[in-house]
Amino acid sequence: MEDDVVIRIRGLRKAYKIIDPSVKKIGLLSNKYTDYPIFEGIDLDVKRGDIVGILGRNGCGKSTFLKIVSQIVEPDEGTVEVEGKVASILELSMGFHGDLSGRDNIVLRSELYGIPRDEVRKHIDEIVEYSDLGVFIDNPVRTYSSGMRSRLAFAIMVNVDADIFLVDEALSTGDMAFASKASEHLKNLVRSGKTVLFTSHSLGTIQRTCTRAIWISERTIRMDGEASEVCDAYARSINDSVEETMSLAKGGSSSAQYRLSTFYRDGNGVERNHEEQRKWLEEAAMREHPMAMDELADILMSEGTAESVSRAIDLYQRAAENGNFDARRKYATMYGDTHEDIETLKEMMAKLAESGYPFDLFNYGSLLYKSALIPSEYEEAFKVLTAASEAGWLEADTLLAQMYREGTGVDRSIEKSIQILEDSANRGNSRAMSSLGDLFLDGKFVQRDPVRAYEWYLKSACCGYAKSQYQVAVMLSSGLGVEKDEEAAKEWFARYSSSMVNDSRKIVLDTYKKRGLRDPRIPNLLKASSLCYNTNSMVTLAGKYSEGRDVKKNPGAAFSLMTKAAVAGGQPRARLGEMYMDGVGVDPDPVAAKKLFEDAAAFGDANAMYRLAMMYKDGIACEPDQDNYRMYMRMAAERGSRDAKEVVMKWDDRVRRRRAKADGSDRPEGSERPYKNESKEGAEQPKNDNGEKETPVPKGEGPVSPGSNGSKEGYRGPAKDGEKPRSERPKNDGGKSGTGNPKKNGQKGNSDRSNKGGAKGNTQRPKNDGGKSGTGNPKKNGQKGNSDRSNKGGARGKSDNPKKGASEPNANKEKAKPEHPNGDA
Amino acid sequence: MENPFARIARSTRDVWNNRVILMAMVRRNTAGRYKSSYIGFAWHLIMPVLMIVVLYITFTSIRPRPLEDFWVYLSAGMFPVTFISSCLRGNAVTRNAKYITKMHFPREIVVISSVMTDFLTVVFAYVVIIMVILLSGQYVNWTGMLFIPVELLLMFMFGLGCSYIVSTITVFIKDIGYFMSVAMRLVFWITPTFFLVSEAKGLLSSIVWYNPFTYYVETFHDILYYGIFPHTELVLMSVALAVVFFLAGIMIFFHYEKRFPEVL
């Protein structure tokens, strides 16, 4: 045998004799048994130091497998080689003599394991101590509860010396303290070079304890691999198995009944069948399963008869009482009769969405989604969101992915869901990255893959997404999906806790700016939040470096900071694009700049849209394109770019003048208003250029209608317009990877760095914004007068110690370096 | 197929290596049996004494037999019969099914330990009987006395062989167990315990020597009651029966033991 393999099984076959009534045999003494195969050709190697969990349904042969390994049962065919002494603990309470005291039983039982009396006597106090039975140890074992028996049995086992331990269902008895003690002991055994095989139905125990798991099914080893993966696959198969669910459902498990109804609904493993779906929903709803009640009520609602509606309302109410949020909202909607209100809101939103601007489409779609009651409404929401996503709105992606995953408004498709998330994540959507991490770590919908989960969490964390920073830290400290690294974990924990106070930092910075206060410590605050990858701060700091305000001018540092920040989409990418355009800290590269602007524009960054529009106008890095020029310019104006507004205003003036000439009528009063509205909004939303603002404020009809030439066919027509940036983007990607232009290098550097350091998540910002829309700086001008930068204007007076300023970026770099290995791992 | 003698040698080695388990099982059967009683293990010694007292009282006062010292005759033959009967109960394996299915150890240990437990009772009984005989001033044949341990061992082998056979069959055909308990009654009455061989008449006289128990019982009668060295035929038959039954038993056992865990 090789050094490490302690159990080697080859071609194992085993059949039991069972009574099979279908095989008729005549005569009293004739053999009434028929062979029933349990294992057909099992090969297995177990290495020293493995702790192997064995999974499988009842009667699949788990215990028989252990018995074969322990040579209690002989295989019919094949070989089983075992190296070392085997201790089989197939039943904890085996061999207790009820009349003997616990203490005597310790001796007796140990002897049955082959330990001589003298030896046992030496250790008996330890065993008694470990069993924690107190005074009961001197009472007859027949007076013990089953839990106490297990404790005693396990305490004895701890003293058994063997090389291989086979444990059958042993950890399933006893209280929690005992169970954890027991599994800890098994781990200790393995640490000291022993090998453990044990069976359990508790997936949790196996996941916690085992390094490896085997799933026995259909007479062979169905799966063999890392414990958590096998457990997930096993759990999934139980959940996805129609037969399994059916038998559970028939047994009266409401969650199984609900699951079964979804099988019938989606045609998952069975034919689609609405009667069956309905039947099981009714069953589950009868047992107060909230989701089933909700879904049944949805069906009743769509039937529309008075009777079914009243029943549906009743069901919603009960589901709501059981804690289903969906049902609560629906019930509240119906009860409170806010429906009309919402309808009005919807109509107004729909009108806005006619513009075809991705932002409006998204807002409309999410409103539809949030207020949907019945499947057809979800389908509508899905259509709108798809249009928004095709128009390049990243936030729509997350919502769409969720709908695909849950199968609301569209056929359920996990692949689609993941694909959308990945696309979105690759374009810098930190929330999508985090969702991907969740998916892969959770393993409920896809094959669990901690390594990929870690990668996504890390990317997201580098965008400053606090939740992901915490996840990364936890995974590093537990060695899940990445090599264990306590040091790196500490750093990430620090970043997370620092991220948590970023809001406060932001408040300080904004308030200082607003009140014109100055403080030499402001750059320090910025540095601190840059260290935990807050993109805002990184951008602001980079601005300071590039202009030499408060700190020593250092375009190189500015560029490297900005590159880190640009892992996240939105404003940082726009600013990096500007740097590429203007050649700050890097050679000018319009192609790279354009790509970055496009990404930022997809996040709704007004500056980026404006710059992009200008590029299309002047034909920089692309062919001049009037359509795109106009669309981006209008979008930029919508999102509050001053420069863009001026341009758009000029256009509209021109249109009006032309119209005035043609009609002979004077300027309509209303036409003035839109711009007022708009500029007011611009003031109200100073952060518009930062990215998405979620508040679907109905803006009235003004700003949209005048300019949207040829985009009045409704939201789906303009979606074609909106598609353009999207369809171009992939092309750009292709070009990028095809040619070795400097932009590619720039991007490369980006993604490499994204593994170690990064930026604050853009997606977090709406939260911040919501609280403080009003701190705006009206002086903001599209390109340069970024609010953040004018922020610093206040602090400019007291210039920082130049030495410190110069040393800081280096410190940043040094800080980033040690993280490299983690990122690569 | 492994050479039978090599197999026996291996088995002996296995049992020896696992003697801790063997002793644990014997102890479990003996010490465990009287554990909740007040005097515990002492019952092992007191039981035969009480038996002898009962027999003495019965056959001297209650139902006197003309035969001189009939209680000695009775106690000398009684214990071998109970020993062999219990060996033939056939539950040695089935009773320990738990161990057979859950533990890896030489399975002959369950049979050996079970026979040993019963054997211990016999040994204690003879110690007591011999002491009583000495105390009561009976005539003692010392060479015969020295032969007792040898005869006990032969009887042990014989009982073990019987137990192997019956226990193995019982695993597969549970009915044998019930049948044996009835059969034992019959065997008891055709074994010369309550009667002398010379008294046997008719059918009994012809079948009494076909009963293998008779040879062991008669040997002890010869030594303890008649006070002579046992007849050569008896000794030879004791040896022959012990060897034949032991070999036959162990062969059958080895042939079927592999299937025990599945059947039990």
PDB file of C-alpha atoms in Angstrom, chain B residues 12-117:
ATOM      1  CA  THR B  12      -6.553 -20.190  18.626  1.00  0.00           C
ATOM      2  CA  ARG B  13      -4.041 -17.432  18.058  1.00  0.00           C
ATOM      3  CA  ASP B  14      -6.820 -14.913  17.398  1.00  0.00           C
ATOM      4  CA  VAL B  15      -8.673 -15.904  20.519  1.00  0.00           C
ATOM      5  CA  TRP B  16      -5.510 -15.690  22.549  1.00  0.00           C
ATOM      6  CA  ASN B  17      -4.740 -12.241  21.181  1.00  0.00           C
ATOM      7  CA  ASN B  18      -8.245 -11.148  22.049  1.00  0.00           C
ATOM      8  CA  ARG B  19      -8.336 -12.824  25.427  1.00  0.00           C
ATOM      9  CA  VAL B  20      -9.176  -9.480  26.971  1.00  0.00           C
ATOM     10  CA  ILE B  21     -12.464  -9.518  25.114  1.00  0.00           C
ATOM     11  CA  LEU B  22     -13.039 -13.149  26.011  1.00  0.00           C
ATOM     12  CA  MET B  23     -12.506 -12.479  29.678  1.00  0.00           C
ATOM     13  CA  ALA B  24     -14.671  -9.372  29.504  1.00  0.00           C
ATOM     14  CA  MET B  25     -17.497 -11.422  28.093  1.00  0.00           C
ATOM     15  CA  VAL B  26     -17.142 -14.132  30.693  1.00  0.00           C
ATOM     16  CA  ARG B  27     -17.084 -11.535  33.401  1.00  0.00           C
ATOM     17  CA  ARG B  28     -20.093  -9.852  31.904  1.00  0.00           C
ATOM     18  CA  ASN B  29     -21.935 -13.180  32.038  1.00  0.00           C
ATOM     19  CA  THR B  30     -20.873 -14.040  35.558  1.00  0.00           C
ATOM     20  CA  ALA B  31     -20.371 -10.830  37.472  1.00  0.00           C
ATOM     21  CA  GLY B  32     -23.219  -9.205  35.649  1.00  0.00           C
ATOM     22  CA  ARG B  33     -25.623 -12.000  36.412  1.00  0.00           C
ATOM     23  CA  TYR B  34     -25.839 -11.478  40.162  1.00  0.00           C
ATOM     24  CA  LYS B  35     -24.841  -7.841  40.206  1.00  0.00           C
ATOM     25  CA  SER B  36     -27.960  -6.337  41.665  1.00  0.00           C
ATOM     26  CA  SER B  37     -28.128  -8.961  44.383  1.00  0.00           C
ATOM     27  CA  TYR B  38     -26.611  -8.356  47.794  1.00  0.00           C
ATOM     28  CA  ILE B  39     -24.000 -11.055  47.888  1.00  0.00           C
ATOM     29  CA  GLY B  40     -23.293 -10.981  44.178  1.00  0.00           C
ATOM     30  CA  PHE B  41     -20.634 -13.322  42.957  1.00  0.00           C
ATOM     31  CA  ALA B  42     -20.925 -15.527  46.066  1.00  0.00           C
ATOM     32  CA  TRP B  43     -24.042 -17.010  44.540  1.00  0.00           C
ATOM     33  CA  HIS B  44     -21.755 -18.948  42.254  1.00  0.00           C
ATOM     34  CA  LEU B  45     -20.482 -20.879  45.257  1.00  0.00           C
ATOM     35  CA  ILE B  46     -23.645 -20.943  47.273  1.00  0.00           C
ATOM     36  CA  MET B  47     -25.880 -22.262  44.509  1.00  0.00           C
ATOM     37  CA  PRO B  48     -24.205 -25.719  44.277  1.00  0.00           C
ATOM     38  CA  VAL B  49     -24.109 -25.980  48.070  1.00  0.00           C
ATOM     39  CA  LEU B  50     -27.802 -25.284  48.300  1.00  0.00           C
ATOM     40  CA  MET B  51     -28.472 -27.761  45.529  1.00  0.00           C
ATOM     41  CA  ILE B  52     -26.606 -30.445  47.399  1.00  0.00           C
ATOM     42  CA  VAL B  53     -28.444 -29.595  50.611  1.00  0.00           C
ATOM     43  CA  VAL B  54     -31.785 -29.886  48.812  1.00  0.00           C
ATOM     44  CA  LEU B  55     -30.824 -33.210  47.241  1.00  0.00           C
ATOM     45  CA  TYR B  56     -29.573 -34.488  50.574  1.00  0.00           C
ATOM     46  CA  ILE B  57     -32.769 -33.541  52.388  1.00  0.00           C
ATOM     47  CA  THR B  58     -34.979 -34.878  49.621  1.00  0.00           C
ATOM     48  CA  PHE B  59     -33.372 -38.277  49.337  1.00  0.00           C
ATOM     49  CA  THR B  60     -32.698 -38.877  53.008  1.00  0.00           C
ATOM     50  CA  SER B  61     -35.868 -37.577  54.679  1.00  0.00           C
ATOM     51  CA  ILE B  62     -38.578 -36.745  52.133  1.00  0.00           C
ATOM     52  CA  ARG B  63     -38.175 -39.525  49.629  1.00  0.00           C
ATOM     53  CA  PRO B  64     -35.488 -41.850  50.949  1.00  0.00           C
ATOM     54  CA  ARG B  65     -33.848 -44.238  48.512  1.00  0.00           C
ATOM     55  CA  PRO B  66     -32.495 -47.524  49.711  1.00  0.00           C
ATOM     56  CA  LEU B  67     -29.223 -46.749  47.950  1.00  0.00           C
ATOM     57  CA  GLU B  68     -26.500 -45.681  50.343  1.00  0.00           C
ATOM     58  CA  ASP B  69     -25.408 -41.990  50.034  1.00  0.00           C
ATOM     59  CA  PHE B  70     -27.623 -41.437  47.052  1.00  0.00           C
ATOM     60  CA  TRP B  71     -27.101 -37.635  47.311  1.00  0.00           C
ATOM     61  CA  VAL B  72     -23.424 -38.113  46.398  1.00  0.00           C
ATOM     62  CA  TYR B  73     -24.434 -40.094  43.335  1.00  0.00           C
ATOM     63  CA  LEU B  74     -26.925 -37.389  42.381  1.00  0.00           C
ATOM     64  CA  SER B  75     -24.654 -34.381  42.833  1.00  0.00           C
ATOM     65  CA  ALA B  76     -21.785 -36.087  41.021  1.00  0.00           C
ATOM     66  CA  GLY B  77     -23.927 -36.617  37.930  1.00  0.00           C
ATOM     67  CA  MET B  78     -26.206 -33.603  38.107  1.00  0.00           C
ATOM     68  CA  PHE B  79     -23.748 -30.879  37.158  1.00  0.00           C
ATOM     69  CA  PRO B  80     -22.310 -32.412  33.981  1.00  0.00           C
ATOM     70  CA  VAL B  81     -25.852 -32.838  32.714  1.00  0.00           C
ATOM     71  CA  THR B  82     -26.834 -29.252  33.404  1.00  0.00           C
ATOM     72  CA  PHE B  83     -23.576 -28.076  31.851  1.00  0.00           C
ATOM     73  CA  ILE B  84     -24.024 -29.990  28.637  1.00  0.00           C
ATOM     74  CA  SER B  85     -27.714 -29.103  28.485  1.00  0.00           C
ATOM     75  CA  SER B  86     -26.906 -25.429  28.669  1.00  0.00           C
ATOM     76  CA  CYS B  87     -24.250 -25.895  25.980  1.00  0.00           C
ATOM     77  CA  LEU B  88     -26.980 -27.318  23.801  1.00  0.00           C
ATOM     78  CA  ARG B  89     -29.359 -24.428  24.398  1.00  0.00           C
ATOM     79  CA  GLY B  90     -27.901 -22.976  21.229  1.00  0.00           C
ATOM     80  CA  ASN B  91     -28.348 -19.292  21.982  1.00  0.00           C
ATOM     81  CA  ALA B  92     -24.666 -18.485  22.357  1.00  0.00           C
ATOM     82  CA  VAL B  93     -24.516 -16.678  19.026  1.00  0.00           C
ATOM     83  CA  THR B  94     -28.016 -15.269  18.773  1.00  0.00           C
ATOM     84  CA  ARG B  95     -27.854 -13.843  22.279  1.00  0.00           C
ATOM     85  CA  ASN B  96     -24.741 -11.883  21.313  1.00  0.00           C
ATOM     86  CA  ALA B  97     -26.016 -10.735  17.948  1.00  0.00           C
ATOM     87  CA  LYS B  98     -25.290  -7.151  18.951  1.00  0.00           C
ATOM     88  CA  TYR B  99     -21.588  -7.830  19.233  1.00  0.00           C
ATOM     89  CA  ILE B 100     -21.418  -9.972  16.128  1.00  0.00           C
ATOM     90  CA  THR B 101     -22.977  -7.284  13.976  1.00  0.00           C
ATOM     91  CA  LYS B 102     -21.246  -4.314  15.488  1.00  0.00           C
ATOM     92  CA  MET B 103     -17.746  -5.422  16.342  1.00  0.00           C
ATOM     93  CA  HIS B 104     -14.852  -6.984  14.564  1.00  0.00           C
ATOM     94  CA  PHE B 105     -13.412  -9.755  16.704  1.00  0.00           C
ATOM     95  CA  PRO B 106     -12.974 -13.536  16.470  1.00  0.00           C
ATOM     96  CA  ARG B 107     -16.555 -14.655  16.556  1.00  0.00           C
ATOM     97  CA  GLU B 108     -15.762 -17.964  18.257  1.00  0.00           C
ATOM     98  CA  ILE B 109     -15.258 -15.870  21.371  1.00  0.00           C
ATOM     99  CA  VAL B 110     -18.998 -15.523  21.935  1.00  0.00           C
ATOM    100  CA  VAL B 111     -19.391 -19.319  21.966  1.00  0.00           C
ATOM    101  CA  ILE B 112     -16.286 -19.951  24.036  1.00  0.00           C
ATOM    102  CA  SER B 113     -17.234 -17.299  26.574  1.00  0.00           C
ATOM    103  CA  SER B 114     -20.735 -18.667  26.878  1.00  0.00           C
ATOM    104  CA  VAL B 115     -19.480 -22.239  27.407  1.00  0.00           C
ATOM    105  CA  MET B 116     -16.822 -21.006  29.797  1.00  0.00           C
ATOM    106  CA  THR B 117     -19.422 -19.271  31.911  1.00  0.00           C
TER     107      THR B 117
END
